[in-house]
Amino acid sequence: MVFLRTSEKAGSCFIRTDQLDGETDWKLKVAVSCTQRLPALGDLFSINAYVYAQKPQMDIHSFEGTFTREDSDPPVHESLSIENTLWASTIVASGTVIGVVIYTGKETRSVMNTSNPKNKVGLLDLELNRLTKALFLALVALSVVMVTLQGFVGPWYRNLFRFLLLFSYIIPISLRVNLDMGKAVYGWMMMKDENIPGTVVRTSTIPEELGRLVYLLTDKTGTLTQNEMVFKRLHLGTVSYGADTMDEIQSHVRDSYSQMQSQAGGNNTGSTPPRKAQSSAPKVRKSVSSRIHEAVKAIVLCHNVTPVYESRAGVTGETEFAEADQDFSDENRTYQASSPDEVALVQWTESVGLTLVSRDLTSMQLKTPSGQVLSFCILQLFPFTSESKRMGIIVRDESTAEITFYMKGADVAMSPVVQYNDWLEEECGNMAREGLRTLVVAKKALTEEQYQDFESRYTQAKLSMHDRSLKVAAVVESLEREMELLCLTGVEDQLQADVRPTLEMLRNAGIKIWMLTGDKLETATCIAKSSHLVSRTQDIHIFRQVTSRGEAHLELNAFRRKHDCALVISGDSLEVCLKYYEHEFVELACQCPAVVCCRCSPTQKAHIVTLLQQHTGRRTCAIGDGGNDVSMIQAADCGIGIEGKEGKQASLAADFSIRQFRHIGRLLMVHGRNSYKRSAALGQFVMHRGLIISTMQAVFSSVFYFASVPLYQGFLMVGYATIYTMFPVFSLVLDQDVKPEMAMLYPELYKDLTKGRSLSFKTFLIWVLISIYQGGILMYGALVLFESEFVHVVAISFTALILTELLMVALTVRTWHWLMVVAEFLSLGCYVSSLAFLNEYFGIGRVSFGAFLDVAFITTVAFLWKVSAITMVSCLPLYVLKYLRRKLSPPSYCKLAS
């Protein structure tokens, strides 16, 4: 909505956007001055005015419109920009506001930037589907071969369908059931893991995806950082103060102010405290003390922060009343500003004894350590812009009538305007390497004449119609010369716990990390360094702003010449590159060890995810914590949300929700890896189970002149797939190749999985060969060893088959779990007990052969040794092969396990 009026005197208010974009700093919004000036609230309804707004669009950083009041003479036209608008899903931080709504529902920027969620399917499921198709083709081929060998005698097509039904066990119908139950188990394990408390699994389809990730796209604010600024370092050129030496600063400030008080009304000008009579301290110390005093004073004056007092009585009264009571007690004070860096600086000056107690548009009050209040009049304020990268303020000290111009800004913007010095650049580099955000603070004393001259030129420039911004900038620049450099400050945006080791682990696991943030380029680069997303030795290539095809071409060529360097690019340049050189850009970016995209809109984040999926075909994972990350989380193959200060929007939209960024390490290295390996083993085993019985059926039919007669009756077939083998096969979901601690210690193990070798056509063919070998041995063995008791061939072969299956599970398992042992013996017990009452099923055909199961035969020694012999022949070679393989070319996890 367009912001018409507020109860605040200044005609502006702050809004909190943490629910919308995850940034905790407050945004300053300005009311339309024409309506703000109206005497009373009711006058809004008596004026005749209209608002012209542009059509709804996705860009969240701009708005163009005009406000026209027609009934005044002459008509008033005001231009509206993004700062005259209030946004949906935000909170007004102070006072009350009235506005006119221009966009609602689907037209708001936040809704236009969201996308509809898609159904996510895991890569493993797609691979198993491919294998199932191959099995279906095998089934048809086998049936055709059987009918051909029969010689197309009689109604051959009827026989073809009988064979299709007989061999239908090749198609693993129980595969989906087993896998889905497995996925439920993996989800349950993730939620029950004590090392990552608070994890919620909101999807039951893609836990295996966590084991195949190659790209991790992360948000910065609130995900990697806590979004809490802390003042870390003050550098005065010759001395540097860190967190442990702040008490020295405090004592210096206290001394200098107590001296000033003792000399009050004397000749002092406030800039250098005069020396005491007993000048026992060395002279250098004095200059340090006065420099500290100047620096602290500059920091506490040069900013855009407003102290706010909550009224004690808990009334939702407006802040003016609270200020009128002059209730300047420290407990009630909170600072408001559009940038958390500034708040950190002002909070720090409060901690060393100089406190900002009140501020409005024209004046500021400071409280000294001794409780004296100093007043300053604000003459001019030059706000921070992304072009100038600096802010300035001109203040007059009311006690001494001195006029001072203070300025602070980024080192690139400030180094040309301060007096020559030899330490600034070097120290800025040092602080940036520590991941601190640096600000350079400078001052210039002005005489009354100088200021008056400046003011007249400034006002003139502001009234000019052509190139206003250029002229104003030129006038301000005339002041910004030969300024006295006071100090360099370092503020740290605190990282979340264990971000560095986690990123290190992910990088070792072969995962490429991209940071997509809506923040400024400098900040993003800073965090990339301090979180070790970009390692210390790596170069950073900052992609220049490009607007046209030619510029993009040149810049891409420049980037192509660099090797092994991280890329930092802004959203606008990215848009241009993707428009003209999509393929080339993505190809180059994918070779980078790390990529940082700053000033990204939510839609752009989602667009980058889909680009990576299309161009690389690899699995992507997005992790974020704010409403602006939802599109990216939904677009990725696997979305992870963090429950943070910014509400739960991201964690509710995600597939997995975690509490802290560091939990992602265990989620991927342990749970993701295990889920994938277990599902791969489970899927192939279920296929092997169907194949082996179909092979036996084929051998049986071949021996009996290609008769389409079932080998086993219905219940045996059903029992085989369920009660006899289900538990041991399903217990594979408890299997793990290395202990979780090992998997976390050696993230390189994760790298192997991305190649997808646990489940491929190669491993599948090995299982097919095993099935054919075992099925053939079991059937031929039964036929060869039992010429005389031929009617008992079913009992023999089926018993051997069950034993073989149980032994094969034992062969596949890598680490035993007590439940697996229970499952093995439970199944064997079920089978033995069922022999007693399923006797009629153990004949061939129906009862036509008259073969009922005689318990006497089953208990003979001959039966037992023959079954054991068949089982040995079918399983022993595989055990031997497995043993040899582990000795000659062990997989990487064996080397670690040993």
mmCIF file of N, CA and C in Angstrom, residues 274-366:
data_model
loop_
_atom_site.group_PDB
_atom_site.id
_atom_site.type_symbol
_atom_site.label_atom_id
_atom_site.label_comp_id
_atom_site.label_asym_id
_atom_site.label_seq_id
_atom_site.Cartn_x
_atom_site.Cartn_y
_atom_site.Cartn_z
ATOM 1 N N PRO A 274 42.386 19.521 27.577
ATOM 2 C CA PRO A 274 43.636 20.135 28.047
ATOM 3 C C PRO A 274 44.299 19.260 29.103
ATOM 4 N N ARG A 275 45.631 19.414 29.197
ATOM 5 C CA ARG A 275 46.353 18.546 30.125
ATOM 6 C C ARG A 275 46.133 18.986 31.561
ATOM 7 N N LYS A 276 46.153 18.001 32.435
ATOM 8 C CA LYS A 276 46.059 18.320 33.864
ATOM 9 C C LYS A 276 47.391 18.919 34.329
ATOM 10 N N ALA A 277 47.341 19.517 35.509
ATOM 11 C CA ALA A 277 48.563 20.147 36.023
ATOM 12 C C ALA A 277 49.654 19.108 36.246
ATOM 13 N N GLN A 278 49.280 18.026 36.956
ATOM 14 C CA GLN A 278 50.317 17.024 37.214
ATOM 15 C C GLN A 278 50.453 16.135 35.985
ATOM 16 N N SER A 279 51.301 16.554 35.027
ATOM 17 C CA SER A 279 51.433 15.808 33.774
ATOM 18 C C SER A 279 52.462 14.716 33.958
ATOM 19 N N SER A 280 52.068 13.691 34.730
ATOM 20 C CA SER A 280 53.030 12.630 34.983
ATOM 21 C C SER A 280 53.037 11.629 33.829
ATOM 22 N N ALA A 281 51.848 11.457 33.201
ATOM 23 C CA ALA A 281 51.779 10.462 32.114
ATOM 24 C C ALA A 281 52.553 10.966 30.909
ATOM 25 N N PRO A 282 53.143 10.040 30.133
ATOM 26 C CA PRO A 282 53.889 10.482 28.951
ATOM 27 C C PRO A 282 52.958 11.125 27.922
ATOM 28 N N LYS A 283 53.554 11.857 27.004
ATOM 29 C CA LYS A 283 52.777 12.651 26.071
ATOM 30 C C LYS A 283 52.019 11.764 25.071
ATOM 31 N N VAL A 284 52.679 10.673 24.650
ATOM 32 C CA VAL A 284 52.068 9.795 23.645
ATOM 33 C C VAL A 284 50.708 9.300 24.141
ATOM 34 N N ARG A 285 50.695 8.933 25.408
ATOM 35 C CA ARG A 285 49.476 8.389 25.977
ATOM 36 C C ARG A 285 48.331 9.372 25.800
ATOM 37 N N LYS A 286 48.655 10.667 26.000
ATOM 38 C CA LYS A 286 47.641 11.692 25.858
ATOM 39 C C LYS A 286 47.061 11.669 24.452
ATOM 40 N N SER A 287 47.954 11.657 23.482
ATOM 41 C CA SER A 287 47.440 11.727 22.118
ATOM 42 C C SER A 287 46.580 10.495 21.831
ATOM 43 N N VAL A 288 46.981 9.344 22.346
ATOM 44 C CA VAL A 288 46.164 8.145 22.145
ATOM 45 C C VAL A 288 44.794 8.356 22.789
ATOM 46 N N SER A 289 44.830 8.891 24.017
ATOM 47 C CA SER A 289 43.579 9.093 24.729
ATOM 48 C C SER A 289 42.657 10.023 23.958
ATOM 49 N N SER A 290 43.216 11.125 23.460
ATOM 50 C CA SER A 290 42.360 12.074 22.752
ATOM 51 C C SER A 290 41.876 11.478 21.438
ATOM 52 N N ARG A 291 42.727 10.666 20.813
ATOM 53 C CA ARG A 291 42.296 10.048 19.554
ATOM 54 C C ARG A 291 41.156 9.074 19.800
ATOM 55 N N ILE A 292 41.266 8.337 20.900
ATOM 56 C CA ILE A 292 40.181 7.404 21.225
ATOM 57 C C ILE A 292 38.893 8.173 21.473
ATOM 58 N N HIS A 293 39.023 9.252 22.233
ATOM 59 C CA HIS A 293 37.860 10.073 22.533
ATOM 60 C C HIS A 293 37.200 10.575 21.252
ATOM 61 N N GLU A 294 38.016 11.090 20.319
ATOM 62 C CA GLU A 294 37.484 11.591 19.046
ATOM 63 C C GLU A 294 36.796 10.475 18.257
ATOM 64 N N ALA A 295 37.471 9.323 18.212
ATOM 65 C CA ALA A 295 36.934 8.208 17.421
ATOM 66 C C ALA A 295 35.577 7.769 17.966
ATOM 67 N N VAL A 296 35.514 7.615 19.306
ATOM 68 C CA VAL A 296 34.261 7.148 19.908
ATOM 69 C C VAL A 296 33.155 8.164 19.662
ATOM 70 N N LYS A 297 33.516 9.447 19.781
ATOM 71 C CA LYS A 297 32.519 10.494 19.578
ATOM 72 C C LYS A 297 32.012 10.470 18.137
ATOM 73 N N ALA A 298 32.921 10.263 17.184
ATOM 74 C CA ALA A 298 32.521 10.212 15.776
ATOM 75 C C ALA A 298 31.566 9.045 15.541
ATOM 76 N N ILE A 299 31.892 7.898 16.153
ATOM 77 C CA ILE A 299 31.053 6.713 15.929
ATOM 78 C C ILE A 299 29.660 6.937 16.514
ATOM 79 N N VAL A 300 29.594 7.621 17.651
ATOM 80 C CA VAL A 300 28.296 7.779 18.299
ATOM 81 C C VAL A 300 27.463 8.877 17.620
ATOM 82 N N LEU A 301 28.111 9.734 16.830
ATOM 83 C CA LEU A 301 27.344 10.800 16.168
ATOM 84 C C LEU A 301 26.996 10.474 14.718
ATOM 85 N N CYS A 302 27.855 9.736 14.031
ATOM 86 C CA CYS A 302 27.673 9.546 12.592
ATOM 87 C C CYS A 302 26.908 8.255 12.306
ATOM 88 N N HIS A 303 25.596 8.354 12.249
ATOM 89 C CA HIS A 303 24.799 7.152 12.001
ATOM 90 C C HIS A 303 23.362 7.554 11.728
ATOM 91 N N ASN A 304 22.516 6.559 11.571
ATOM 92 C CA ASN A 304 21.106 6.847 11.305
ATOM 93 C C ASN A 304 20.252 6.073 12.290
ATOM 94 N N VAL A 305 20.672 6.040 13.558
ATOM 95 C CA VAL A 305 20.011 5.197 14.552
ATOM 96 C C VAL A 305 19.114 6.052 15.434
ATOM 97 N N THR A 306 17.959 5.505 15.792
ATOM 98 C CA THR A 306 17.050 6.215 16.689
ATOM 99 C C THR A 306 16.838 5.374 17.939
ATOM 100 N N PRO A 307 17.112 5.939 19.135
ATOM 101 C CA PRO A 307 16.795 5.182 20.339
ATOM 102 C C PRO A 307 15.290 5.248 20.601
ATOM 103 N N VAL A 308 14.708 4.127 20.986
ATOM 104 C CA VAL A 308 13.265 4.070 21.218
ATOM 105 C C VAL A 308 13.049 3.596 22.643
ATOM 106 N N TYR A 309 12.104 4.218 23.344
ATOM 107 C CA TYR A 309 11.826 3.812 24.723
ATOM 108 C C TYR A 309 10.447 3.209 24.792
ATOM 109 N N GLU A 310 10.359 2.004 25.327
ATOM 110 C CA GLU A 310 9.051 1.392 25.538
ATOM 111 C C GLU A 310 8.447 2.056 26.757
ATOM 112 N N SER A 311 7.156 2.476 26.668
ATOM 113 C CA SER A 311 6.561 3.133 27.827
ATOM 114 C C SER A 311 6.373 2.098 28.913
ATOM 115 N N ARG A 312 6.675 2.488 30.146
ATOM 116 C CA ARG A 312 6.693 1.547 31.261
ATOM 117 C C ARG A 312 5.332 0.903 31.491
ATOM 118 N N ALA A 313 4.271 1.744 31.369
ATOM 119 C CA ALA A 313 2.954 1.279 31.809
ATOM 120 C C ALA A 313 2.379 0.212 30.892
ATOM 121 N N GLY A 314 3.155 -0.180 29.905
ATOM 122 C CA GLY A 314 2.675 -1.227 29.007
ATOM 123 C C GLY A 314 1.555 -0.738 28.106
ATOM 124 N N VAL A 315 1.315 0.584 28.097
ATOM 125 C CA VAL A 315 0.270 1.118 27.217
ATOM 126 C C VAL A 315 0.841 1.154 25.816
ATOM 127 N N THR A 316 -0.012 0.940 24.823
ATOM 128 C CA THR A 316 0.508 1.013 23.461
ATOM 129 C C THR A 316 0.491 2.464 23.025
ATOM 130 N N GLY A 317 0.918 3.343 23.925
ATOM 131 C CA GLY A 317 0.950 4.770 23.609
ATOM 132 C C GLY A 317 2.047 5.027 22.605
ATOM 133 N N GLU A 318 2.072 6.211 22.040
ATOM 134 C CA GLU A 318 3.075 6.486 21.029
ATOM 135 C C GLU A 318 4.373 6.916 21.702
ATOM 136 N N THR A 319 5.448 6.787 20.923
ATOM 137 C CA THR A 319 6.767 6.997 21.532
ATOM 138 C C THR A 319 6.958 8.419 22.027
ATOM 139 N N GLU A 320 6.231 9.386 21.441
ATOM 140 C CA GLU A 320 6.454 10.770 21.876
ATOM 141 C C GLU A 320 6.231 10.923 23.378
ATOM 142 N N PHE A 321 5.182 10.277 23.891
ATOM 143 C CA PHE A 321 4.866 10.433 25.305
ATOM 144 C C PHE A 321 6.008 9.876 26.154
ATOM 145 N N ALA A 322 6.517 8.738 25.712
ATOM 146 C CA ALA A 322 7.603 8.137 26.482
ATOM 147 C C ALA A 322 8.798 9.083 26.513
ATOM 148 N N GLU A 323 9.029 9.739 25.358
ATOM 149 C CA GLU A 323 10.171 10.642 25.323
ATOM 150 C C GLU A 323 9.887 11.875 26.174
ATOM 151 N N ALA A 324 8.622 12.309 26.206
ATOM 152 C CA ALA A 324 8.266 13.503 26.969
ATOM 153 C C ALA A 324 8.563 13.281 28.451
ATOM 154 N N ASP A 325 8.380 12.042 28.905
ATOM 155 C CA ASP A 325 8.664 11.771 30.314
ATOM 156 C C ASP A 325 10.170 11.751 30.586
ATOM 157 N N GLN A 326 10.969 11.834 29.496
ATOM 158 C CA GLN A 326 12.426 11.771 29.644
ATOM 159 C C GLN A 326 12.833 10.533 30.435
ATOM 160 N N ASP A 327 12.192 9.394 30.118
ATOM 161 C CA ASP A 327 12.511 8.166 30.843
ATOM 162 C C ASP A 327 13.699 7.503 30.158
ATOM 163 N N PHE A 328 14.890 8.097 30.364
ATOM 164 C CA PHE A 328 16.050 7.624 29.622
ATOM 165 C C PHE A 328 16.757 6.479 30.329
ATOM 166 N N SER A 329 16.007 5.643 31.062
ATOM 167 C CA SER A 329 16.680 4.562 31.782
ATOM 168 C C SER A 329 17.165 3.506 30.794
ATOM 169 N N ASP A 330 18.293 2.881 31.137
ATOM 170 C CA ASP A 330 18.939 1.991 30.177
ATOM 171 C C ASP A 330 18.126 0.751 29.835
ATOM 172 N N GLU A 331 17.312 0.263 30.802
ATOM 173 C CA GLU A 331 16.617 -1.007 30.530
ATOM 174 C C GLU A 331 15.605 -0.820 29.393
ATOM 175 N N ASN A 332 15.035 0.382 29.314
ATOM 176 C CA ASN A 332 13.940 0.586 28.364
ATOM 177 C C ASN A 332 14.417 0.845 26.954
ATOM 178 N N ARG A 333 15.688 1.127 26.784
ATOM 179 C CA ARG A 333 16.134 1.636 25.496
ATOM 180 C C ARG A 333 16.394 0.519 24.489
ATOM 181 N N THR A 334 15.820 0.680 23.300
ATOM 182 C CA THR A 334 16.224 -0.198 22.192
ATOM 183 C C THR A 334 16.570 0.718 21.030
ATOM 184 N N TYR A 335 17.453 0.261 20.160
ATOM 185 C CA TYR A 335 17.854 1.094 19.032
ATOM 186 C C TYR A 335 17.183 0.604 17.763
ATOM 187 N N GLN A 336 16.756 1.553 16.933
ATOM 188 C CA GLN A 336 16.162 1.210 15.643
ATOM 189 C C GLN A 336 17.050 1.752 14.549
ATOM 190 N N ALA A 337 17.280 0.943 13.534
ATOM 191 C CA ALA A 337 18.006 1.458 12.376
ATOM 192 C C ALA A 337 17.745 0.535 11.214
ATOM 193 N N SER A 338 18.041 1.029 10.000
ATOM 194 C CA SER A 338 17.775 0.174 8.842
ATOM 195 C C SER A 338 18.914 -0.819 8.647
ATOM 196 N N SER A 339 20.028 -0.625 9.352
ATOM 197 C CA SER A 339 21.135 -1.573 9.188
ATOM 198 C C SER A 339 21.608 -2.068 10.547
ATOM 199 N N PRO A 340 21.698 -3.362 10.738
ATOM 200 C CA PRO A 340 22.128 -3.895 12.040
ATOM 201 C C PRO A 340 23.575 -3.509 12.384
ATOM 202 N N ASP A 341 24.399 -3.182 11.358
ATOM 203 C CA ASP A 341 25.785 -2.768 11.644
ATOM 204 C C ASP A 341 25.787 -1.512 12.506
ATOM 205 N N GLU A 342 24.929 -0.566 12.130
ATOM 206 C CA GLU A 342 24.928 0.717 12.839
ATOM 207 C C GLU A 342 24.502 0.517 14.287
ATOM 208 N N VAL A 343 23.506 -0.339 14.487
ATOM 209 C CA VAL A 343 23.049 -0.602 15.855
ATOM 210 C C VAL A 343 24.205 -1.162 16.678
ATOM 211 N N ALA A 344 24.974 -2.064 16.080
ATOM 212 C CA ALA A 344 26.096 -2.660 16.801
ATOM 213 C C ALA A 344 27.094 -1.589 17.226
ATOM 214 N N LEU A 345 27.357 -0.617 16.346
ATOM 215 C CA LEU A 345 28.316 0.440 16.672
ATOM 216 C C LEU A 345 27.810 1.285 17.841
ATOM 217 N N VAL A 346 26.513 1.648 17.795
ATOM 218 C CA VAL A 346 25.973 2.509 18.849
ATOM 219 C C VAL A 346 25.898 1.743 20.173
ATOM 220 N N GLN A 347 25.579 0.472 20.099
ATOM 221 C CA GLN A 347 25.550 -0.329 21.335
ATOM 222 C C GLN A 347 26.947 -0.419 21.939
ATOM 223 N N TRP A 348 27.943 -0.473 21.049
ATOM 224 C CA TRP A 348 29.316 -0.563 21.553
ATOM 225 C C TRP A 348 29.710 0.739 22.259
ATOM 226 N N THR A 349 29.366 1.893 21.658
ATOM 227 C CA THR A 349 29.748 3.153 22.315
ATOM 228 C C THR A 349 29.054 3.253 23.666
ATOM 229 N N GLU A 350 27.838 2.708 23.771
ATOM 230 C CA GLU A 350 27.147 2.704 25.063
ATOM 231 C C GLU A 350 27.952 1.884 26.064
ATOM 232 N N SER A 351 28.516 0.765 25.601
ATOM 233 C CA SER A 351 29.254 -0.106 26.528
ATOM 234 C C SER A 351 30.549 0.545 27.000
ATOM 235 N N VAL A 352 31.144 1.458 26.183
ATOM 236 C CA VAL A 352 32.377 2.105 26.644
ATOM 237 C C VAL A 352 32.081 3.432 27.332
ATOM 238 N N GLY A 353 30.798 3.781 27.480
ATOM 239 C CA GLY A 353 30.470 4.916 28.325
ATOM 240 C C GLY A 353 29.829 6.111 27.659
ATOM 241 N N LEU A 354 29.780 6.137 26.324
ATOM 242 C CA LEU A 354 29.152 7.285 25.660
ATOM 243 C C LEU A 354 27.832 6.813 25.057
ATOM 244 N N THR A 355 26.719 7.329 25.573
ATOM 245 C CA THR A 355 25.425 6.747 25.219
ATOM 246 C C THR A 355 24.575 7.699 24.399
ATOM 247 N N LEU A 356 23.984 7.178 23.348
ATOM 248 C CA LEU A 356 23.027 7.969 22.564
ATOM 249 C C LEU A 356 21.681 7.857 23.273
ATOM 250 N N VAL A 357 21.141 8.993 23.789
ATOM 251 C CA VAL A 357 19.902 8.859 24.558
ATOM 252 C C VAL A 357 18.666 9.289 23.795
ATOM 253 N N SER A 358 18.794 10.258 22.886
ATOM 254 C CA SER A 358 17.600 10.565 22.096
ATOM 255 C C SER A 358 18.008 11.178 20.779
ATOM 256 N N ARG A 359 17.090 11.112 19.831
ATOM 257 C CA ARG A 359 17.398 11.646 18.515
ATOM 258 C C ARG A 359 16.103 11.943 17.786
ATOM 259 N N ASP A 360 16.041 13.094 17.129
ATOM 260 C CA ASP A 360 14.939 13.317 16.187
ATOM 261 C C ASP A 360 15.557 13.878 14.910
ATOM 262 N N LEU A 361 14.753 14.509 14.073
ATOM 263 C CA LEU A 361 15.303 14.911 12.775
ATOM 264 C C LEU A 361 16.348 16.014 12.890
ATOM 265 N N THR A 362 16.300 16.826 13.955
ATOM 266 C CA THR A 362 17.210 17.978 13.999
ATOM 267 C C THR A 362 18.238 17.922 15.120
ATOM 268 N N SER A 363 18.081 17.016 16.098
ATOM 269 C CA SER A 363 19.046 17.056 17.197
ATOM 270 C C SER A 363 19.322 15.668 17.751
ATOM 271 N N MET A 364 20.400 15.601 18.531
ATOM 272 C CA MET A 364 20.822 14.341 19.121
ATOM 273 C C MET A 364 21.332 14.638 20.529
ATOM 274 N N GLN A 365 21.047 13.775 21.493
ATOM 275 C CA GLN A 365 21.592 13.952 22.842
ATOM 276 C C GLN A 365 22.460 12.755 23.213
ATOM 277 N N LEU A 366 23.637 13.057 23.776
ATOM 278 C CA LEU A 366 24.525 11.990 24.241
ATOM 279 C C LEU A 366 24.665 12.098 25.747
#
